Short mmCIF file of C-alpha atoms and ligand atoms in Angstrom, two decimals:
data_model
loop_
_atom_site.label_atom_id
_atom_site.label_comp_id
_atom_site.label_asym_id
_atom_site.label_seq_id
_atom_site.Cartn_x
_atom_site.Cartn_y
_atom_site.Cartn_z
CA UNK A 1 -4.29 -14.20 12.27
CA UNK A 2 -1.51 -16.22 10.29
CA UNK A 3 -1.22 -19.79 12.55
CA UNK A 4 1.14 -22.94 11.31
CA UNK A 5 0.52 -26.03 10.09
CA UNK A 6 0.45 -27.44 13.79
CA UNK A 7 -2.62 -25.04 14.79
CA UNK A 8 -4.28 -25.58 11.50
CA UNK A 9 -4.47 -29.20 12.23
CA UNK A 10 -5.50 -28.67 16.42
CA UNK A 11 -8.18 -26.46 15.05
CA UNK A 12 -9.82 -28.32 12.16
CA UNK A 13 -10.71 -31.21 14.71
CA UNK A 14 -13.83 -28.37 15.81
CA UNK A 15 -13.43 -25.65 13.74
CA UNK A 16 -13.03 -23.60 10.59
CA UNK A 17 -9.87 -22.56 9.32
CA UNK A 18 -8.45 -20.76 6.28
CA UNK A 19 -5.73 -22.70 3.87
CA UNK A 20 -3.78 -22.16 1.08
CA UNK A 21 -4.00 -24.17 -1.96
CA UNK A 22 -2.49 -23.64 -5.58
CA UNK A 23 -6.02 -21.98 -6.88
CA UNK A 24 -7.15 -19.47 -4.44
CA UNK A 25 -7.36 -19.38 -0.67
CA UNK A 26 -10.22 -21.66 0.99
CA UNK A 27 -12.46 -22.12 4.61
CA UNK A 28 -11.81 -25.32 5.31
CA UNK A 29 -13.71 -27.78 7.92
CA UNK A 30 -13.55 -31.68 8.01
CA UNK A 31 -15.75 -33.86 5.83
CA UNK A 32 -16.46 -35.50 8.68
CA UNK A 33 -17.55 -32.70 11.47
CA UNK A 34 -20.91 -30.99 10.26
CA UNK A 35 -21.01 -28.38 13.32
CA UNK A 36 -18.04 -26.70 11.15
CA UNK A 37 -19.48 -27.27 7.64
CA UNK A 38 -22.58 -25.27 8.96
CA UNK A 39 -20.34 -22.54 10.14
CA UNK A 40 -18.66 -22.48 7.17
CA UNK A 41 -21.51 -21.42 5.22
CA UNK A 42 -22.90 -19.46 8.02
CA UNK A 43 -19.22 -17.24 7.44
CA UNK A 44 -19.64 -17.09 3.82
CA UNK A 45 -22.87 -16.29 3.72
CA UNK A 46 -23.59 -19.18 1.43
CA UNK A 47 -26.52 -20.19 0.21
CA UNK A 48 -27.20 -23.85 1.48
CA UNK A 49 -28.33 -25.45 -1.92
CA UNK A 50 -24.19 -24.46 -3.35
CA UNK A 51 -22.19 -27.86 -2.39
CA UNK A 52 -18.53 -28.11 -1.47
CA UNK A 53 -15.62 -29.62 -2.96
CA UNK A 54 -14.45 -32.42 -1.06
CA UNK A 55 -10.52 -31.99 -0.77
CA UNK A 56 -8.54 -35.29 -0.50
CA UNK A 57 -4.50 -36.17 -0.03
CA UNK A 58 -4.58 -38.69 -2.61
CA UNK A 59 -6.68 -40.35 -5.34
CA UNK A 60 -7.10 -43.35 -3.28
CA UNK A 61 -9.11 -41.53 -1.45
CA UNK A 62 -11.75 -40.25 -3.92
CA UNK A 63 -12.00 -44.17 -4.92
CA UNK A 64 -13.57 -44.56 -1.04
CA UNK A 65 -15.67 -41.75 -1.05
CA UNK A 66 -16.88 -42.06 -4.35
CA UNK A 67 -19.29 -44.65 -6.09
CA UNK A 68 -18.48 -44.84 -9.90
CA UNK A 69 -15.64 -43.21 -12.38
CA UNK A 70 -16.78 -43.07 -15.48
CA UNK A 71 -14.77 -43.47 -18.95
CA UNK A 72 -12.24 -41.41 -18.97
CA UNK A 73 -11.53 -41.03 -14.89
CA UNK A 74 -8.38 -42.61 -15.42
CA UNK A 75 -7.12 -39.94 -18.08
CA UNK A 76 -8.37 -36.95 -15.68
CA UNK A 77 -7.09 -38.40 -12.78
CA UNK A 78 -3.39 -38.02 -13.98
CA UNK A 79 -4.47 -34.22 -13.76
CA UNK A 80 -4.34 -34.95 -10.00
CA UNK A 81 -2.72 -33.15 -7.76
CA UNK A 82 -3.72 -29.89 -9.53
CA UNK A 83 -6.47 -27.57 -10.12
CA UNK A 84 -9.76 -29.81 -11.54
CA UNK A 85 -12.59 -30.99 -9.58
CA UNK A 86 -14.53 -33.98 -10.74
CA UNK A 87 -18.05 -34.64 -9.68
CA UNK A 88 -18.57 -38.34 -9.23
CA UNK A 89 -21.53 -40.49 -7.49
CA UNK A 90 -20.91 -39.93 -4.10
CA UNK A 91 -20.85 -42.64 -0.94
CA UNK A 92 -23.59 -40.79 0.31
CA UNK A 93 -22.92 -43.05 3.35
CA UNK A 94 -19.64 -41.25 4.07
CA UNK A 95 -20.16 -37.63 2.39
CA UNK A 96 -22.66 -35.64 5.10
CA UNK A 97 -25.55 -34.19 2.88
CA UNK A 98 -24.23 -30.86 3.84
CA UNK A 99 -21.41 -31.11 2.48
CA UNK A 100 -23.32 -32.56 -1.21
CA UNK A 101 -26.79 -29.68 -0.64
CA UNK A 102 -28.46 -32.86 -0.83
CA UNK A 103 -27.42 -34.06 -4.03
CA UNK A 104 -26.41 -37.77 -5.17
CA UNK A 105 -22.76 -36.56 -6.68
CA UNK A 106 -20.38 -34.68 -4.84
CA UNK A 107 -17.04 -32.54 -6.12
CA UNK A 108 -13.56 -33.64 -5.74
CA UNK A 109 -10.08 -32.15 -5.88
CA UNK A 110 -6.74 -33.15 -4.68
CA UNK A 111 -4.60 -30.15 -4.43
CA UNK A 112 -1.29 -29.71 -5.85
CA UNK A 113 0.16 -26.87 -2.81
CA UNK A 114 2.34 -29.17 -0.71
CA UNK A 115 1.79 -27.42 2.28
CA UNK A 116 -2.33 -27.97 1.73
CA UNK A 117 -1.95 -31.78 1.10
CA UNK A 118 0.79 -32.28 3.66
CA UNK A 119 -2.36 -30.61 6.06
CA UNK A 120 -4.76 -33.08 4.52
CA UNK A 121 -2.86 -36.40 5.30
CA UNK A 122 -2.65 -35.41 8.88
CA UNK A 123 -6.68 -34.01 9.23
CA UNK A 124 -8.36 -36.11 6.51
CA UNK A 125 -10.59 -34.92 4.00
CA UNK A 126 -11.67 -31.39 4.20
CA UNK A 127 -14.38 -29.52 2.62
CA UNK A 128 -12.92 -26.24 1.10
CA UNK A 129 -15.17 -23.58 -0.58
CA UNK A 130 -13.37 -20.18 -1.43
CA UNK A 131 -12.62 -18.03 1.67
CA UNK A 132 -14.28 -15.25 0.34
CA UNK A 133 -17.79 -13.42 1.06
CA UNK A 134 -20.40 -15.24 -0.93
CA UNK A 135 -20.57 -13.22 -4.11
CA UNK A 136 -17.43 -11.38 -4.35
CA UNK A 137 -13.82 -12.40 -5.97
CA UNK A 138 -12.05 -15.12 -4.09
CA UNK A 139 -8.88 -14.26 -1.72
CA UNK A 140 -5.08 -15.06 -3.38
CA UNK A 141 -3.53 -14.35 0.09
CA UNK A 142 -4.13 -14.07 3.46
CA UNK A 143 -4.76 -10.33 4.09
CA UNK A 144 -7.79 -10.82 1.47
CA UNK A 145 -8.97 -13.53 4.04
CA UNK A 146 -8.44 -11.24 7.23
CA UNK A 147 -10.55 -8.36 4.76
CA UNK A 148 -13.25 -10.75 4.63
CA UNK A 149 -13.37 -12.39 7.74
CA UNK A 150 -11.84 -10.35 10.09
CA UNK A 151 -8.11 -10.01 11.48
CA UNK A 152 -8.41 -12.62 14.27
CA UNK A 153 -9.76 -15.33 11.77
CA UNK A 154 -7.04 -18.08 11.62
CA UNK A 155 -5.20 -18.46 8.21
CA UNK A 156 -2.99 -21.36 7.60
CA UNK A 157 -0.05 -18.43 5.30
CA UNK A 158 0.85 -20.12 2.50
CA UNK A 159 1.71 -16.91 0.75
CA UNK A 160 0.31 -15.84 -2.62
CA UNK A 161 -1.82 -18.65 -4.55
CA UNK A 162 0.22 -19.88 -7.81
CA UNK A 163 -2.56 -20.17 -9.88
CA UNK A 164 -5.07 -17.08 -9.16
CA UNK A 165 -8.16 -19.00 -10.57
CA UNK A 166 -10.62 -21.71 -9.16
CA UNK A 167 -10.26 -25.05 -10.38
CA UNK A 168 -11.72 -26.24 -12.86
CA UNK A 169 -14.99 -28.37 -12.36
CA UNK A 170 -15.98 -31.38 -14.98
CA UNK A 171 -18.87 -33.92 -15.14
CA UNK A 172 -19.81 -36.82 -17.16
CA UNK A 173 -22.61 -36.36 -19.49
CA UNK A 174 -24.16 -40.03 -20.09
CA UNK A 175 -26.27 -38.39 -22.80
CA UNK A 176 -23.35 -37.83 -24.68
CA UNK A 177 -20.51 -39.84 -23.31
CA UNK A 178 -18.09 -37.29 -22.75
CA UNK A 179 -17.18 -35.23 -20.03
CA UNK A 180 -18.31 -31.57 -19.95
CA UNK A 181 -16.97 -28.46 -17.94
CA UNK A 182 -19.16 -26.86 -15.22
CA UNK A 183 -17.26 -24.36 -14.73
CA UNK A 184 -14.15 -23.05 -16.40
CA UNK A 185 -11.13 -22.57 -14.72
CA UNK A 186 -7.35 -22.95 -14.14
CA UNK A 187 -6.79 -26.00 -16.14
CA UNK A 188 -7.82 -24.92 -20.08
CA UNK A 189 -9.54 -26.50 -22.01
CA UNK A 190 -7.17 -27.11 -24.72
CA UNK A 191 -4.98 -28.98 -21.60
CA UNK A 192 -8.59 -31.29 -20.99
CA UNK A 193 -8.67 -31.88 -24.96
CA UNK A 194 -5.38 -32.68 -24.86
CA UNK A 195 -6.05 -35.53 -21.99
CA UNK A 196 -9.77 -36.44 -23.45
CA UNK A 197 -8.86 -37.09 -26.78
CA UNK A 198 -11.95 -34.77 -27.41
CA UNK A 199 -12.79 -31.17 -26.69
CA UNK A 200 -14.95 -31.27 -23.57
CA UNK A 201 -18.06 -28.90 -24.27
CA UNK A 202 -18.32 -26.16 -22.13
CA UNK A 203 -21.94 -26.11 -20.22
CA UNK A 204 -23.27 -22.78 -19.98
CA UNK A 205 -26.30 -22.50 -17.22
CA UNK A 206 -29.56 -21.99 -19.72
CA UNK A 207 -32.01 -19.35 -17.52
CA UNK A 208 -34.78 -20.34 -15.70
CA UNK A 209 -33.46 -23.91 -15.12
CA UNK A 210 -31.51 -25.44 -12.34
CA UNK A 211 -28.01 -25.49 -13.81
CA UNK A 212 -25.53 -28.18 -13.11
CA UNK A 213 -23.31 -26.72 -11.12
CA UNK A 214 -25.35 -24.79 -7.99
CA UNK A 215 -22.64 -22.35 -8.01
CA UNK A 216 -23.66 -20.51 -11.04
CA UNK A 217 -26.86 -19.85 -10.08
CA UNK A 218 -25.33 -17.15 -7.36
CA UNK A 219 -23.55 -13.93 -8.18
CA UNK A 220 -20.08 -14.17 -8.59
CA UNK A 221 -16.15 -12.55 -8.59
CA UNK A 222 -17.62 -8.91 -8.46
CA UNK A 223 -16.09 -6.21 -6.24
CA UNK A 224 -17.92 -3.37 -4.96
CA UNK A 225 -17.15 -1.37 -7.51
CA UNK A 226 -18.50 -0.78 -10.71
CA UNK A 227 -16.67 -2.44 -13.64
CA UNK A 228 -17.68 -1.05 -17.18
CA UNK A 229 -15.79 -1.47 -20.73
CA UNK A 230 -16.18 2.04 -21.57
CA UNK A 231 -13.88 4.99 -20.83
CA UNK A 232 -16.80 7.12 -18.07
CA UNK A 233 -14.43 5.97 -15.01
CA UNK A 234 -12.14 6.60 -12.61
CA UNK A 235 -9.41 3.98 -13.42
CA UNK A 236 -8.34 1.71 -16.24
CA UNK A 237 -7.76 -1.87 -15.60
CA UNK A 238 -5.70 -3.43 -18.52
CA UNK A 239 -2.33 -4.03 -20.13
CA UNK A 240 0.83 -2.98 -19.96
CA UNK A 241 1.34 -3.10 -23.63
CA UNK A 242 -1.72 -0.95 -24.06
CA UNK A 243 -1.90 3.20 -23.10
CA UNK A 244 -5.09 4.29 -21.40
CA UNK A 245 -6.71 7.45 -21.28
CA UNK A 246 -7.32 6.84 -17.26
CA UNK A 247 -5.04 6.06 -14.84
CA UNK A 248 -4.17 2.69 -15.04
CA UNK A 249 -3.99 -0.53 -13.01
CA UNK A 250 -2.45 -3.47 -14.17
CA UNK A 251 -3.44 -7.30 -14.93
CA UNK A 252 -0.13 -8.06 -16.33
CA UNK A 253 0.74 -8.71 -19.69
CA UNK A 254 -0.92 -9.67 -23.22
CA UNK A 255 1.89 -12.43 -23.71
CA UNK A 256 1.47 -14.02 -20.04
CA UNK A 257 -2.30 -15.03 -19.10
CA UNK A 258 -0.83 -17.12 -15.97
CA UNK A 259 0.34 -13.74 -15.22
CA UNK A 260 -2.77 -11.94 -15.60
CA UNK A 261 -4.74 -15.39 -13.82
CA UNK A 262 -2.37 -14.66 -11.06
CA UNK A 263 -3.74 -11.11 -10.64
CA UNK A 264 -7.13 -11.23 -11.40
CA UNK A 265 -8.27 -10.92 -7.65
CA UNK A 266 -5.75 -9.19 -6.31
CA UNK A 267 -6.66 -6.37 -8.89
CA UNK A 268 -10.34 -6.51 -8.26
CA UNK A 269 -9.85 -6.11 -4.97
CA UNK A 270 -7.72 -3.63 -5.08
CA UNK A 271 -10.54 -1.58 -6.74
CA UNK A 272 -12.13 -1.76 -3.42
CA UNK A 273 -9.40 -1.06 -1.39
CA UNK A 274 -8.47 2.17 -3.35
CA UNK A 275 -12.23 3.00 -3.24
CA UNK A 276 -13.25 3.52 -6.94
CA UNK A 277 -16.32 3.38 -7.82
CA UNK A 278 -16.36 2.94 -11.82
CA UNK A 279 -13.70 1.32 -13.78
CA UNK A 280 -13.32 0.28 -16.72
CA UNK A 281 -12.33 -3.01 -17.90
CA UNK A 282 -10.20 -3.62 -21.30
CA UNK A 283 -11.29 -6.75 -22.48
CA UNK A 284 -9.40 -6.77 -25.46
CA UNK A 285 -7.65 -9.81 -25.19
CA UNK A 286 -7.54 -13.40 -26.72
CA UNK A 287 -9.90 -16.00 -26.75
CA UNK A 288 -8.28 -19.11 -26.38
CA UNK A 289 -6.59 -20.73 -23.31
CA UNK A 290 -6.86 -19.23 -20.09
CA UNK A 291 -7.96 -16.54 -21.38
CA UNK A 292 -11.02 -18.15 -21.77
CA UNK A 293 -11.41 -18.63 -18.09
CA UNK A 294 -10.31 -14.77 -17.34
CA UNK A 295 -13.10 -13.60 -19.66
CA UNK A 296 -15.68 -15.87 -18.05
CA UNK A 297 -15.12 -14.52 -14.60
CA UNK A 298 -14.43 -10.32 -16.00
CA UNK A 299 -17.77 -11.01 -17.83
CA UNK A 300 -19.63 -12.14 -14.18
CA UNK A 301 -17.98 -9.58 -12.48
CA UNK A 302 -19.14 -7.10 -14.65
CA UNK A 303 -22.89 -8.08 -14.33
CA UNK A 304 -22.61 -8.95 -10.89
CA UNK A 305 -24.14 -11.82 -11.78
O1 TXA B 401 -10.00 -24.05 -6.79
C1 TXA B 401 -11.03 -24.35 -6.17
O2 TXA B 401 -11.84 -25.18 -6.60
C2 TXA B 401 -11.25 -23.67 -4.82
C3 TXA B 401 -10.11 -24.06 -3.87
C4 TXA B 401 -10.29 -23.52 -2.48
O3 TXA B 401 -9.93 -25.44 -3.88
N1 TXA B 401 -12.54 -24.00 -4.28
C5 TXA B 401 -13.69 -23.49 -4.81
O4 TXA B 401 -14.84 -23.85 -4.12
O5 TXA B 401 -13.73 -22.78 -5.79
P1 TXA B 401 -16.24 -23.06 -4.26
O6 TXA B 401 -17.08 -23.62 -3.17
O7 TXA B 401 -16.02 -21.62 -4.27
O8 TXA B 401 -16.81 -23.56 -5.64
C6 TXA B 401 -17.28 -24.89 -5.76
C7 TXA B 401 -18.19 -25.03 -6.93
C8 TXA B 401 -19.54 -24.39 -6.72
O9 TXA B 401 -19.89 -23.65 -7.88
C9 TXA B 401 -20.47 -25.59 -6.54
O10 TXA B 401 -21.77 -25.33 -7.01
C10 TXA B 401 -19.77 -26.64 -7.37
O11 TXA B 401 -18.41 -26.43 -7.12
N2 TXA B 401 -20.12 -28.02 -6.93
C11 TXA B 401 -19.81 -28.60 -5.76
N3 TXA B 401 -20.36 -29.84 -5.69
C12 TXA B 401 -21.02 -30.04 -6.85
C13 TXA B 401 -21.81 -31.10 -7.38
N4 TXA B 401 -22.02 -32.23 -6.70
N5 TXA B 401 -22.34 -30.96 -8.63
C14 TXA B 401 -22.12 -29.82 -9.34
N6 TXA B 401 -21.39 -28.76 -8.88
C15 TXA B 401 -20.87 -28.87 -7.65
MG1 MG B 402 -16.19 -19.60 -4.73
#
């Protein structure tokens, strides 16, 4: 059920409601109400040790929930409104252990969309996970939403997300000194170098231990279907520079990996929608950029993991 900006704020004083923001879709609840956080991951079916990201208007307002910023906050910062999410020592006095699964830090993000920050200076912070089913790719409008959570579930329409992607999520390493991705995502990491002075390394979660960030302990981004990168399928998923031997459906182009970003879930989805059970996946593509990000999430999607 597509409501306004006007309902989205009446409802968010109780209850859980579905926004837009540059990245993907999310279920937001306040920060400060955790009858609604509970719900939220009661609707996802989420497990309880995965934290939120805490969604602010402003910086100013990650400076009052948060504790410390280490070196290099104030270069990362100016990355703000837009798609990263810094985890920072959180005021564990003001962030409800919900909202953190219990941990010291929590995750922060002040979105770029207008309409989702315009929301945010009337409610106050909000905690905003992906609106999708724990486990499968996240919604980039709000039919995806209505798919997930059913056609009466209220969904602040922003239309299509810009971006396509998750943010993505950095923490400091005081090991090292430098700031290190959790989890990569719409801003590359050739932008972060760019900011850091350094390249920020890229933390992959080693088996068997508790990784960093909760969230990639859980399976991830995969539809129902089958995704495989070999030609035993019902449907290609690709290029349109490339031919396939299958019918195909397409990311976008090899020149334009916003393009494909923008897609990603939409096309996964689709594969649902359209019933197919096997596809294949072309994964053919660069490795540098965005791409980087689009490989991560294929690669997860293909091992449902
Ligand atoms: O673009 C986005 O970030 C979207 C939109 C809606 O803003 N949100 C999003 O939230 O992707 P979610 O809940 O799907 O992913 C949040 C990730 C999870 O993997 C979680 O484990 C990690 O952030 N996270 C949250 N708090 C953390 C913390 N204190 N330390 C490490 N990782 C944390
Ligand atoms: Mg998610």
């Amino acid at each position: 059920m597509r409501i306004d900006l006007t309902e989205a704020c009446r409802l968010l004083k109780d209850d859980v409601v579905a926004i837009p923001t540059e990245t993907v879709y999310g279920l937001a609840a306040s920060l400060y109400d955790p009858k609604a956080i509970d719900k939220i991951f009661l609707l996802k079916g989420r497990p309880r040790k995965n934290p939120l990201i805490v969604h602010v208007a402003s910086e100013e307002e990650v400076l009052n929930l948060s504790l410390s910023q280490p070196p290099g906050y104030e270069k990362l910062k100016e990355l703000w409104p837009g798609p990263i999410t810094l985890i920072l020592k959180a005021d564990t006095a003001k962030i409800p252990s919900l909202a953190r699964a219990g941990l010291p830090t929590a995750a922060f993000r002040v979105p770029a969309l207008p309409l989702a920050r315009e929301l945010i200076k009337k409610t106050g912070p909000l905690v905003v996970p992906s609106a999708n089913l724990s486990g499968t790719p996240s919604s980039t409008e709000p039919r995806h939403v209505e798919e997930d959570f059913g056609k009466n579930f209220p969904v602040l329409d922003g239309g299509t997300c810009q971006k396509g992607l998750e943010s993505t999520i950095l923490s400091y390493n005081d090991a090292t000194a430098r700031w290190q991705i959790l989890r990569q995502g719409a801003v590359t990491p050739e932008m972060l170098t760019h900011v850091l002075g350094y390249p920020p390394e890229v933390v992959i979660p080693e088996s068997g231990k508790d990784p960093e960030c909760p969230g990639q302990l859980f399976r991830h981004y995969a539809p129902k279907a089958t995704l495989t990168v070999t030609a035993d399928a019902e449907i290609a998923v690709g290029f349109k520079e490339r031919t396939y031997t299958l019918p195909v459906l397409l990311l976008g182009s090899l020149e334009n990996p916003e393009e494909v970003a923008h897609n990603l879930y939409f096309v996964l989805r689709e594969l649902d929608e359209r019933g197919i059970k096997r596809a294949q996946i072309d994964l053919d593509f660069p490795t540098t950029g965005l791409w980087t990000t689009l490989r991560e999430r294929l690669m997860k999607a293909l091992h449902k993991g």
